[in-house]
Amino acid sequence: MSIHIGAKENEIAQTVLLPGDPLRAKYIAENFLEDAKCYNEVRGMYGFTGYYKGKRVSVQGTGMGVPSLSIYVNELINSYNVKNLIRIGTCGSLQPDIKLRDIVIAMSSSTDSAINKIRFNGMDYAPTASFKLLKKAYDKAMELGIQPKVGNILTTDTFYNDDPDSWKLWAKFGVLAVEMETAGLYTLAAKYNVDALTILTVSDSLVTGEATTAEERQKTFMNMVKIALEIAE
Ligand SMILES: O=P(O)(O)O[C@H]1O[C@H](CO)[C@@H](O)[C@H]1O
Ligand SMILES: O=c1cc[nH]c(=O)[nH]1
């Protein structure tokens, strides 16, 4: 047991899928995993372990934002010995050629969060994906007939920014999409020498203003779940 996860030792697999939304974790356990058992209900942040094509896999909600995700990732690595962390999240597109429901794989993550400024005494760290997981995810997506967009994303602390045009600067420098956790995930994975990857589905577009519904966000993003489960070790 850790402070925020009620699982016993060995109840969590070495590969964990990490949706922000705990109900997405429940949905995945119920619809994709065999023999799934709930190991965590603390704070309603569901965690399940089950089997996908014979492989033991867990899925754990993280909540929204770097501070919340960092609590779960620290505990998964340090209390449960997790080795592969695959975030499966939603994002907003920052580029005109990235459309609703497209898959974005984060090679790296820029951020407006101060976490790494604090950690690295004002200097800039470049949070980067595990190449092993990135290559596997890209190859698997292509095999499934899905063409993912791969590149730099933005991890923001402000879903509601005071300046509605602030994303345009990031977009000008080629950043593909915005979400709220990956810079924290990649930094902690590097610190503890484990593998991490973020796979995202585009839920809305800052370019066009289009958006999907909450129900769609919870249930219809099957492609990224399939890719994540297929690359689980
Ligand atoms: O769909 P999830 O995984 O929660 O990810 C995105 O959605 C939330 C904002 O609505 C933030 O957590 C952001 O990163
Ligand atoms: O953080 C997020 C997630 C989805 N869509 C956004 O615009 N931002």
Coordinates of N, CA and C and ligand atoms in Angstrom, one line a residue:
M1 N 0.8 -1.2 0.0 CA 0.0 0.0 0.0 C 0.9 1.3 0.0
S2 N 0.5 2.2 -0.8 CA 1.2 3.5 -0.7 C 0.2 4.5 -0.3
I3 N 0.6 5.8 -0.2 CA -0.4 6.8 0.4 C -1.6 6.9 -0.4
H4 N -1.5 6.9 -1.7 CA -2.7 7.2 -2.6 C -3.2 6.0 -3.4
I5 N -2.5 4.8 -3.2 CA -2.9 3.6 -4.0 C -3.0 2.5 -3.0
G6 N -4.2 1.9 -3.0 CA -4.6 0.9 -2.0 C -4.2 -0.5 -2.3
A7 N -3.4 -0.7 -3.4 CA -3.1 -2.1 -3.8 C -2.1 -2.7 -2.9
K8 N -2.2 -4.1 -2.8 CA -1.1 -4.8 -2.1 C 0.1 -5.0 -3.0
E9 N 1.2 -5.4 -2.4 CA 2.4 -5.7 -3.2 C 2.0 -6.8 -4.3
N10 N 2.5 -6.6 -5.5 CA 2.3 -7.6 -6.6 C 0.9 -7.5 -7.2
E11 N 0.1 -6.6 -6.8 CA -1.3 -6.5 -7.4 C -1.3 -5.6 -8.7
I12 N -0.1 -4.9 -8.9 CA 0.0 -4.0 -10.1 C 1.0 -4.6 -11.1
A13 N 0.7 -4.6 -12.4 CA 1.6 -5.2 -13.4 C 2.8 -4.3 -13.7
Q14 N 3.8 -4.8 -14.4 CA 4.9 -3.9 -14.6 C 4.7 -2.9 -15.7
T15 N 3.6 -3.1 -16.5 CA 3.2 -2.1 -17.5 C 1.8 -1.5 -17.0
V16 N 1.7 -0.2 -17.0 CA 0.5 0.5 -16.5 C 0.1 1.5 -17.5
L17 N -1.2 1.4 -18.0 CA -1.7 2.5 -18.8 C -2.3 3.6 -17.9
L18 N -2.1 4.8 -18.3 CA -2.4 5.9 -17.4 C -3.4 6.9 -18.1
P19 N -4.7 6.8 -18.0 CA -5.6 7.8 -18.4 C -5.7 8.9 -17.3
G20 N -6.0 10.1 -17.7 CA -6.3 11.1 -16.7 C -7.6 10.8 -15.9
D21 N -8.6 10.3 -16.7 CA -9.9 10.1 -16.2 C -10.0 8.7 -15.6
P22 N -10.3 8.6 -14.3 CA -10.5 7.3 -13.7 C -11.6 6.5 -14.3
L23 N -12.6 7.1 -14.8 CA -13.7 6.4 -15.5 C -13.2 5.8 -16.8
R24 N -12.2 6.4 -17.4 CA -11.7 5.8 -18.6 C -10.9 4.5 -18.2
A25 N -10.3 4.5 -17.0 CA -9.6 3.3 -16.5 C -10.6 2.2 -16.4
K26 N -11.7 2.5 -15.7 CA -12.8 1.5 -15.5 C -13.4 1.0 -16.8
Y27 N -13.6 1.9 -17.8 CA -14.1 1.5 -19.1 C -13.2 0.5 -19.8
I28 N -11.9 0.8 -19.7 CA -10.9 0.0 -20.4 C -10.8 -1.4 -19.7
A29 N -10.8 -1.4 -18.4 CA -10.8 -2.7 -17.6 C -12.0 -3.5 -18.0
E30 N -13.2 -2.9 -18.1 CA -14.4 -3.6 -18.4 C -14.5 -4.1 -19.9
N31 N -13.9 -3.3 -20.8 CA -14.1 -3.6 -22.2 C -12.9 -4.2 -22.9
F32 N -11.7 -4.1 -22.3 CA -10.5 -4.6 -23.0 C -9.8 -5.7 -22.3
L33 N -9.9 -5.7 -20.9 CA -9.1 -6.7 -20.1 C -9.9 -7.9 -19.7
E34 N -9.2 -9.0 -19.6 CA -9.9 -10.2 -19.1 C -9.5 -10.3 -17.6
D35 N -10.5 -10.9 -16.9 CA -10.2 -11.1 -15.4 C -9.7 -9.9 -14.7
A36 N -10.3 -8.7 -15.0 CA -9.8 -7.5 -14.4 C -10.3 -7.4 -13.0
K37 N -9.3 -7.0 -12.1 CA -9.7 -6.8 -10.7 C -9.3 -5.4 -10.3
C38 N -10.2 -4.7 -9.6 CA -10.0 -3.4 -9.1 C -9.1 -3.4 -7.9
Y39 N -7.9 -2.7 -8.0 CA -7.0 -2.7 -6.8 C -7.0 -1.4 -6.1
N40 N -7.6 -0.4 -6.7 CA -7.6 1.0 -6.0 C -8.9 1.7 -6.2
E41 N -9.5 2.2 -5.1 CA -10.6 3.1 -5.1 C -10.3 4.4 -4.3
V42 N -9.1 4.5 -3.8 CA -8.8 5.6 -2.9 C -9.0 6.9 -3.8
R43 N -9.8 7.8 -3.2 CA -10.1 9.1 -3.9 C -10.9 8.9 -5.2
G44 N -11.4 7.7 -5.4 CA -12.1 7.4 -6.6 C -11.2 7.3 -7.8
M45 N -9.9 7.2 -7.6 CA -8.9 7.1 -8.7 C -8.7 5.7 -9.0
Y46 N -9.6 5.1 -9.8 CA -9.6 3.6 -10.0 C -8.4 3.1 -10.6
G47 N -8.0 1.9 -10.2 CA -6.9 1.2 -10.8 C -7.3 -0.3 -10.9
F48 N -7.0 -0.9 -12.0 CA -7.4 -2.3 -12.3 C -6.2 -3.0 -12.8
T49 N -6.1 -4.3 -12.6 CA -5.1 -5.2 -13.2 C -5.9 -6.3 -13.9
G50 N -5.5 -6.6 -15.1 CA -6.2 -7.8 -15.8 C -5.2 -8.3 -16.9
Y51 N -5.8 -9.0 -17.9 CA -5.0 -9.6 -18.9 C -5.4 -9.1 -20.3
Y52 N -4.5 -8.8 -21.2 CA -4.8 -8.5 -22.6 C -3.9 -9.5 -23.4
K53 N -4.6 -10.3 -24.1 CA -3.9 -11.4 -25.0 C -2.9 -12.1 -24.1
G54 N -3.3 -12.4 -22.9 CA -2.4 -13.2 -22.0 C -1.3 -12.4 -21.3
K55 N -1.2 -11.1 -21.6 CA -0.2 -10.2 -20.9 C -0.9 -9.5 -19.7
R56 N -0.2 -9.5 -18.6 CA -0.7 -8.9 -17.4 C -0.5 -7.4 -17.5
V57 N -1.6 -6.6 -17.4 CA -1.5 -5.1 -17.6 C -2.4 -4.5 -16.6
S58 N -1.9 -3.3 -16.1 CA -2.8 -2.5 -15.2 C -3.2 -1.2 -15.9
V59 N -4.2 -0.6 -15.4 CA -4.7 0.7 -15.9 C -5.1 1.5 -14.7
Q60 N -4.4 2.7 -14.6 CA -4.6 3.5 -13.4 C -4.9 5.0 -13.7
G61 N -6.0 5.5 -13.2 CA -6.3 6.9 -13.4 C -5.3 7.8 -12.7
T62 N -5.0 9.0 -13.3 CA -4.0 9.9 -12.7 C -4.5 11.2 -12.2
G63 N -5.8 11.5 -12.6 CA -6.3 12.9 -12.4 C -5.6 13.8 -13.4
M64 N -6.0 15.1 -13.3 CA -5.5 16.1 -14.3 C -4.4 16.9 -13.8
G65 N -3.4 17.1 -14.6 CA -2.3 18.0 -14.3 C -1.1 17.3 -13.8
V66 N 0.1 17.9 -13.9 CA 1.4 17.3 -13.5 C 1.4 17.0 -12.0
P67 N 0.9 17.8 -11.1 CA 1.0 17.4 -9.7 C 0.2 16.2 -9.3
S68 N -1.0 16.0 -9.9 CA -1.7 14.8 -9.6 C -1.1 13.6 -10.2
L69 N -0.7 13.7 -11.5 CA -0.1 12.5 -12.2 C 1.2 12.2 -11.4
S70 N 2.0 13.1 -11.0 CA 3.3 12.9 -10.3 C 3.1 12.0 -9.1
I71 N 2.0 12.3 -8.3 CA 1.8 11.5 -7.1 C 1.7 10.0 -7.5
Y72 N 0.8 9.7 -8.5 CA 0.6 8.3 -8.9 C 1.8 7.7 -9.5
V73 N 2.5 8.4 -10.4 CA 3.7 7.9 -11.0 C 4.8 7.6 -10.0
N74 N 5.0 8.5 -9.1 CA 6.0 8.2 -8.0 C 5.7 7.0 -7.3
E75 N 4.4 6.8 -6.9 CA 4.1 5.6 -6.1 C 4.1 4.4 -6.9
L76 N 3.7 4.4 -8.2 CA 3.7 3.2 -9.0 C 5.2 2.7 -9.2
I77 N 6.1 3.7 -9.4 CA 7.5 3.3 -9.6 C 8.1 2.8 -8.3
N78 N 8.0 3.6 -7.3 CA 8.7 3.4 -6.0 C 8.1 2.4 -5.1
S79 N 6.8 2.3 -5.1 CA 6.1 1.3 -4.2 C 5.7 0.0 -4.9
Y80 N 5.5 0.1 -6.2 CA 5.0 -1.1 -6.9 C 5.9 -1.6 -8.1
N81 N 7.1 -0.9 -8.2 CA 8.1 -1.5 -9.1 C 7.7 -1.5 -10.6
V82 N 6.8 -0.5 -11.0 CA 6.3 -0.4 -12.4 C 7.5 0.0 -13.3
K83 N 7.5 -0.6 -14.5 CA 8.7 -0.4 -15.4 C 8.3 0.3 -16.7
N84 N 7.0 0.2 -17.1 CA 6.6 0.8 -18.4 C 5.3 1.6 -18.1
L85 N 5.3 2.9 -18.3 CA 4.2 3.8 -18.0 C 3.7 4.4 -19.3
I86 N 2.5 4.1 -19.7 CA 2.0 4.6 -21.0 C 0.7 5.4 -20.8
R87 N 0.9 6.7 -20.9 CA -0.2 7.6 -20.7 C -1.1 7.6 -22.0
I88 N -2.4 7.5 -21.7 CA -3.4 7.5 -22.8 C -4.4 8.6 -22.5
G89 N -4.2 9.7 -23.2 CA -4.9 10.9 -22.8 C -5.6 11.6 -24.0
T90 N -6.3 12.7 -23.7 CA -6.9 13.5 -24.7 C -6.1 14.8 -24.9
C91 N -6.2 15.4 -26.0 CA -5.4 16.6 -26.2 C -6.1 17.6 -27.2
G92 N -5.7 18.8 -27.2 CA -6.2 19.8 -28.2 C -5.2 20.0 -29.3
S93 N -5.7 19.9 -30.5 CA -4.8 20.1 -31.7 C -4.4 21.6 -31.8
L94 N -3.1 21.8 -32.1 CA -2.6 23.1 -32.3 C -2.2 23.3 -33.8
Q95 N -2.4 22.3 -34.6 CA -2.0 22.4 -36.1 C -3.2 22.1 -37.0
P96 N -3.3 22.9 -38.1 CA -4.5 22.7 -38.9 C -4.6 21.3 -39.5
D97 N -3.5 20.6 -39.7 CA -3.6 19.2 -40.3 C -3.8 18.1 -39.3
I98 N -4.0 18.5 -38.0 CA -4.2 17.5 -37.0 C -5.7 17.6 -36.5
K99 N -6.5 16.6 -36.9 CA -7.9 16.7 -36.8 C -8.5 15.9 -35.6
L100 N -9.8 16.2 -35.3 CA -10.4 15.4 -34.2 C -10.2 13.9 -34.3
R101 N -9.9 13.2 -33.3 CA -9.7 11.8 -33.2 C -8.4 11.3 -33.8
D102 N -7.6 12.2 -34.3 CA -6.2 11.8 -34.8 C -5.4 11.3 -33.5
I103 N -4.4 10.5 -33.8 CA -3.5 10.0 -32.7 C -2.3 10.8 -32.8
V104 N -1.9 11.3 -31.6 CA -0.6 12.0 -31.5 C 0.3 11.2 -30.5
I105 N 1.5 11.0 -30.9 CA 2.5 10.3 -30.0 C 3.5 11.4 -29.6
A106 N 3.7 11.6 -28.3 CA 4.6 12.6 -27.9 C 6.0 12.2 -27.8
M107 N 6.9 12.7 -28.7 CA 8.3 12.4 -28.7 C 9.0 13.2 -27.6
S108 N 8.4 14.4 -27.4 CA 9.0 15.2 -26.3 C 7.9 16.2 -25.8
S109 N 8.1 16.8 -24.7 CA 7.1 17.7 -24.2 C 7.7 19.1 -23.7
S110 N 7.2 20.1 -24.4 CA 7.5 21.5 -23.9 C 6.5 21.7 -22.7
T111 N 6.8 22.7 -21.9 CA 5.8 23.0 -20.8 C 5.9 24.4 -20.3
D112 N 4.8 24.9 -19.8 CA 4.8 26.2 -19.1 C 4.8 26.0 -17.6
S113 N 4.8 24.7 -17.2 CA 4.9 24.4 -15.8 C 6.3 24.7 -15.2
A114 N 6.3 25.1 -13.9 CA 7.5 25.5 -13.3 C 8.3 24.3 -12.7
I115 N 7.7 23.1 -12.8 CA 8.3 21.9 -12.1 C 9.8 21.7 -12.4
N116 N 10.1 21.8 -13.7 CA 11.5 21.5 -14.0 C 12.4 22.7 -13.8
K117 N 11.8 23.9 -13.9 CA 12.6 25.1 -13.6 C 13.1 25.0 -12.1
I118 N 12.1 24.6 -11.3 CA 12.5 24.4 -9.9 C 13.5 23.3 -9.7
R119 N 13.2 22.2 -10.3 CA 14.1 21.0 -10.2 C 15.5 21.3 -10.7
F120 N 15.6 22.0 -11.8 CA 17.0 22.2 -12.4 C 17.5 23.7 -12.2
N121 N 17.1 24.3 -11.1 CA 17.6 25.6 -10.7 C 17.5 26.6 -11.9
G122 N 16.3 26.7 -12.5 CA 16.1 27.7 -13.5 C 16.5 27.3 -14.9
M123 N 17.2 26.2 -15.1 CA 17.7 25.8 -16.4 C 16.6 24.9 -17.0
D124 N 16.7 24.6 -18.3 CA 15.7 23.9 -19.1 C 16.0 22.5 -19.3
Y125 N 15.2 21.6 -18.9 CA 15.3 20.1 -19.1 C 14.4 19.8 -20.3
A126 N 14.7 18.8 -21.1 CA 13.9 18.4 -22.2 C 13.2 17.1 -22.0
P127 N 12.0 17.0 -21.5 CA 11.4 15.7 -21.2 C 11.1 15.0 -22.5
T128 N 11.6 13.7 -22.6 CA 11.6 13.0 -23.8 C 11.1 11.6 -23.6
A129 N 10.4 11.1 -24.6 CA 9.8 9.7 -24.5 C 10.9 8.6 -24.5
S130 N 10.5 7.4 -24.1 CA 11.3 6.2 -24.2 C 11.3 5.9 -25.7
F131 N 12.5 5.8 -26.3 CA 12.6 5.4 -27.7 C 12.0 4.0 -27.9
K132 N 12.3 3.1 -27.0 CA 11.8 1.8 -27.1 C 10.3 1.7 -27.3
L133 N 9.6 2.5 -26.4 CA 8.1 2.5 -26.5 C 7.6 3.3 -27.7
L134 N 8.3 4.4 -28.0 CA 7.9 5.2 -29.1 C 8.0 4.4 -30.4
K135 N 9.1 3.7 -30.6 CA 9.2 2.9 -31.9 C 8.2 1.8 -31.9
K136 N 8.0 1.1 -30.8 CA 7.0 0.1 -30.8 C 5.6 0.6 -31.1
A137 N 5.2 1.8 -30.5 CA 3.9 2.4 -30.7 C 3.7 2.8 -32.1
Y138 N 4.8 3.4 -32.7 CA 4.7 3.9 -34.1 C 4.5 2.7 -35.0
D139 N 5.3 1.7 -34.8 CA 5.3 0.5 -35.7 C 3.9 -0.2 -35.6
K140 N 3.4 -0.3 -34.4 CA 2.1 -1.0 -34.2 C 1.0 -0.1 -34.8
A141 N 1.0 1.2 -34.6 CA 0.0 2.0 -35.2 C 0.0 1.8 -36.7
M142 N 1.1 1.9 -37.4 CA 1.2 1.7 -38.8 C 0.6 0.3 -39.2
E143 N 1.0 -0.7 -38.4 CA 0.5 -2.0 -38.7 C -1.0 -2.1 -38.6
L144 N -1.6 -1.3 -37.7 CA -3.1 -1.3 -37.6 C -3.7 -0.4 -38.6
G145 N -2.9 0.3 -39.4 CA -3.5 1.2 -40.4 C -3.8 2.6 -39.9
I146 N -3.2 2.9 -38.8 CA -3.4 4.2 -38.1 C -2.1 5.0 -38.4
Q147 N -2.2 6.2 -39.0 CA -1.1 7.1 -39.2 C -1.0 8.1 -38.1
P148 N -0.1 7.9 -37.1 CA 0.0 8.8 -35.9 C 0.8 10.0 -36.3
K149 N 0.6 11.1 -35.6 CA 1.4 12.3 -35.7 C 2.4 12.2 -34.6
V150 N 3.7 12.3 -34.8 CA 4.7 12.2 -33.8 C 5.5 13.4 -33.7
G151 N 5.7 13.9 -32.5 CA 6.5 15.1 -32.3 C 6.4 15.7 -30.9
N152 N 6.7 17.0 -30.9 CA 6.7 17.8 -29.6 C 5.3 18.2 -29.2
I153 N 4.9 18.0 -28.0 CA 3.6 18.5 -27.5 C 3.8 19.6 -26.4
L154 N 2.8 20.2 -26.0 CA 2.8 21.1 -24.9 C 2.1 20.5 -23.7
T155 N 2.8 20.5 -22.5 CA 2.1 20.2 -21.2 C 1.9 21.5 -20.5
T156 N 0.6 21.9 -20.4 CA 0.3 23.2 -19.8 C -0.3 23.0 -18.4
D157 N -0.1 24.0 -17.5 CA -0.8 24.1 -16.2 C -2.1 24.8 -16.3
T158 N -2.4 25.4 -17.4 CA -3.6 26.3 -17.5 C -4.5 25.8 -18.6
F159 N -5.5 25.0 -18.3 CA -6.5 24.6 -19.3 C -7.2 25.9 -19.7
Y160 N -7.6 26.8 -18.8 CA -8.2 28.0 -19.1 C -7.2 29.1 -19.0
N161 N -6.6 29.5 -20.1 CA -5.5 30.5 -20.1 C -6.1 31.9 -20.2
D162 N -5.5 32.9 -19.5 CA -6.0 34.2 -19.5 C -5.9 34.8 -20.9
D163 N -4.9 34.4 -21.7 CA -4.8 34.8 -23.0 C -5.2 33.7 -24.0
P164 N -6.3 33.8 -24.6 CA -6.9 32.7 -25.4 C -6.0 32.4 -26.7
D165 N -5.1 33.3 -27.0 CA -4.2 33.1 -28.2 C -2.8 32.6 -27.8
S166 N -2.6 32.3 -26.5 CA -1.2 31.9 -26.0 C -0.7 30.7 -26.8
W167 N -1.6 29.8 -27.2 CA -1.1 28.5 -27.8 C -0.5 28.8 -29.2
K168 N -0.7 30.0 -29.8 CA -0.3 30.2 -31.1 C 1.3 30.3 -31.2
L169 N 1.9 30.7 -30.1 CA 3.4 30.8 -30.1 C 4.0 29.4 -30.2
W170 N 3.4 28.5 -29.4 CA 3.8 27.1 -29.4 C 3.6 26.5 -30.8
A171 N 2.4 26.8 -31.4 CA 2.0 26.2 -32.7 C 3.0 26.7 -33.8
K172 N 3.5 27.9 -33.7 CA 4.4 28.5 -34.6 C 5.7 27.7 -34.6
F173 N 6.1 27.2 -33.5 CA 7.3 26.4 -33.3 C 7.1 24.9 -33.5
G174 N 6.0 24.6 -34.1 CA 5.8 23.2 -34.5 C 5.2 22.2 -33.5
V175 N 4.8 22.8 -32.3 CA 4.2 21.9 -31.3 C 2.9 21.4 -31.8
L176 N 2.6 20.1 -31.6 CA 1.5 19.5 -32.3 C 0.2 19.7 -31.5
A177 N 0.2 19.5 -30.2 CA -1.0 19.5 -29.4 C -0.7 19.8 -28.0
V178 N -1.8 20.1 -27.3 CA -1.7 20.5 -25.8 C -2.4 19.5 -24.9
E179 N -1.8 19.2 -23.8 CA -2.4 18.4 -22.8 C -1.8 18.9 -21.4
M180 N -1.9 18.1 -20.3 CA -1.5 18.6 -19.0 C -0.6 17.7 -18.1
E181 N 0.0 16.7 -18.7 CA 0.7 15.8 -17.8 C 2.1 15.3 -18.3
T182 N 2.3 15.2 -19.6 CA 3.4 14.5 -20.1 C 4.8 14.9 -19.7
A183 N 5.0 16.2 -19.5 CA 6.4 16.7 -19.1 C 6.7 16.1 -17.7
G184 N 5.7 16.0 -16.9 CA 5.9 15.4 -15.5 C 6.2 13.9 -15.6
L185 N 5.5 13.2 -16.5 CA 5.7 11.8 -16.6 C 7.1 11.5 -17.2
Y186 N 7.5 12.1 -18.3 CA 8.8 11.8 -18.9 C 9.9 12.2 -17.9
T187 N 9.8 13.2 -17.2 CA 10.8 13.6 -16.3 C 11.0 12.6 -15.1
L188 N 9.9 12.1 -14.6 CA 10.0 11.1 -13.5 C 10.5 9.8 -14.0
A189 N 10.1 9.4 -15.3 CA 10.6 8.2 -15.8 C 12.1 8.2 -16.0
A190 N 12.6 9.4 -16.5 CA 14.1 9.5 -16.6 C 14.7 9.5 -15.3
K191 N 14.2 10.2 -14.3 CA 14.8 10.2 -13.0 C 14.9 8.7 -12.4
Y192 N 13.9 7.9 -12.6 CA 13.9 6.6 -12.0 C 14.3 5.5 -13.1
N193 N 14.8 5.9 -14.2 CA 15.3 4.9 -15.2 C 14.3 3.9 -15.6
V194 N 13.0 4.3 -15.9 CA 12.0 3.4 -16.4 C 11.5 4.0 -17.7
D195 N 10.6 3.3 -18.4 CA 10.2 3.7 -19.8 C 8.8 4.4 -19.7
A196 N 8.7 5.5 -20.4 CA 7.4 6.1 -20.5 C 7.1 6.6 -21.9
L197 N 5.8 6.6 -22.2 CA 5.3 7.2 -23.5 C 3.9 7.7 -23.3
T198 N 3.6 8.8 -24.0 CA 2.3 9.4 -24.1 C 1.7 9.2 -25.5
I199 N 0.5 8.6 -25.5 CA -0.3 8.4 -26.7 C -1.6 9.2 -26.5
L200 N -1.9 10.1 -27.4 CA -3.0 11.0 -27.2 C -4.0 10.9 -28.3
T201 N -5.3 11.1 -28.0 CA -6.3 11.3 -29.0 C -6.8 12.7 -29.0
V202 N -6.9 13.3 -30.2 CA -7.4 14.7 -30.3 C -8.9 14.8 -30.0
S203 N -9.1 15.5 -28.9 CA -10.5 15.7 -28.4 C -11.1 17.0 -28.9
D204 N -10.2 17.9 -29.2 CA -10.7 19.3 -29.6 C -9.6 20.0 -30.4
S205 N -10.0 21.0 -31.1 CA -9.0 21.7 -31.9 C -9.0 23.2 -31.5
L206 N -7.8 23.7 -31.1 CA -7.7 25.1 -30.8 C -7.7 25.9 -32.1
V207 N -7.4 25.2 -33.2 CA -7.4 25.9 -34.5 C -8.8 26.2 -35.0
T208 N -9.7 25.2 -35.0 CA -11.0 25.3 -35.6 C -12.1 25.5 -34.5
G209 N -11.8 25.2 -33.2 CA -12.8 25.4 -32.2 C -13.7 24.2 -32.1
E210 N -13.5 23.1 -32.9 CA -14.4 21.9 -32.8 C -14.0 21.1 -31.5
A211 N -15.0 20.4 -31.0 CA -14.7 19.6 -29.8 C -15.6 18.3 -29.8
T212 N -15.1 17.3 -29.1 CA -15.9 16.0 -29.0 C -16.6 16.1 -27.6
T213 N -17.7 15.3 -27.4 CA -18.4 15.3 -26.1 C -17.6 14.5 -25.0
A214 N -18.0 14.7 -23.7 CA -17.3 14.0 -22.6 C -17.5 12.5 -22.8
E215 N -18.7 12.1 -23.2 CA -19.0 10.7 -23.4 C -18.1 10.1 -24.5
E216 N -17.9 10.8 -25.6 CA -17.0 10.4 -26.6 C -15.6 10.2 -26.1
R217 N -15.2 11.3 -25.2 CA -13.8 11.2 -24.7 C -13.6 10.0 -23.8
Q218 N -14.6 9.6 -23.1 CA -14.5 8.5 -22.2 C -14.5 7.2 -23.0
K219 N -15.3 7.1 -24.1 CA -15.5 5.8 -24.6 C -15.1 5.5 -26.1
T220 N -14.9 6.6 -26.8 CA -14.7 6.3 -28.3 C -13.3 6.3 -28.7
F221 N -12.3 6.4 -27.8 CA -11.0 6.6 -28.3 C -10.2 5.2 -28.2
M222 N -10.8 4.3 -29.0 CA -10.3 2.9 -29.0 C -8.9 2.7 -29.6
N223 N -8.6 3.5 -30.6 CA -7.3 3.3 -31.3 C -6.1 3.5 -30.4
M224 N -6.1 4.5 -29.5 CA -4.9 4.7 -28.7 C -4.9 3.6 -27.6
V225 N -6.0 3.1 -27.2 CA -6.0 2.1 -26.2 C -5.5 0.8 -26.8
K226 N -5.9 0.5 -28.0 CA -5.4 -0.7 -28.7 C -3.9 -0.6 -28.9
I227 N -3.4 0.5 -29.3 CA -1.9 0.7 -29.5 C -1.2 0.4 -28.2
A228 N -1.7 1.1 -27.1 CA -1.1 1.0 -25.8 C -1.1 -0.5 -25.3
L229 N -2.2 -1.2 -25.5 CA -2.3 -2.6 -25.0 C -1.4 -3.5 -25.8
E230 N -1.3 -3.2 -27.1 CA -0.5 -4.1 -28.0 C 1.0 -4.0 -27.7
I231 N 1.4 -2.8 -27.2 CA 2.9 -2.6 -27.0 C 3.2 -3.0 -25.5
A232 N 2.2 -3.3 -24.7 CA 2.5 -3.6 -23.3 C 3.4 -4.8 -23.2
E233 N 4.3 -4.8 -22.3 CA 5.3 -5.9 -22.1 C 5.0 -6.7 -20.9
Ligands
LIG1 O1 -8.0 13.0 -21.0 P1 -6.9 13.2 -20.0 O2 -6.0 12.0 -19.9 O3 -7.4 13.7 -18.7 O4 -6.0 14.4 -20.6 C1 -6.4 15.8 -20.9 O5 -7.7 16.1 -20.4 C2 -7.6 16.9 -19.2 C3 -8.2 18.2 -19.5 O6 -9.5 18.1 -19.9 C4 -6.1 17.0 -18.8 O7 -5.8 16.0 -17.9 C5 -5.5 16.8 -20.2 O8 -4.2 16.4 -20.2
LIG2 O1 -5.4 19.8 -21.9 C1 -6.1 19.7 -22.8 C2 -6.8 18.5 -23.2 C3 -7.7 18.5 -24.2 N1 -7.9 19.6 -24.9 C4 -7.2 20.7 -24.6 O2 -7.4 21.7 -25.3 N2 -6.4 20.8 -23.6

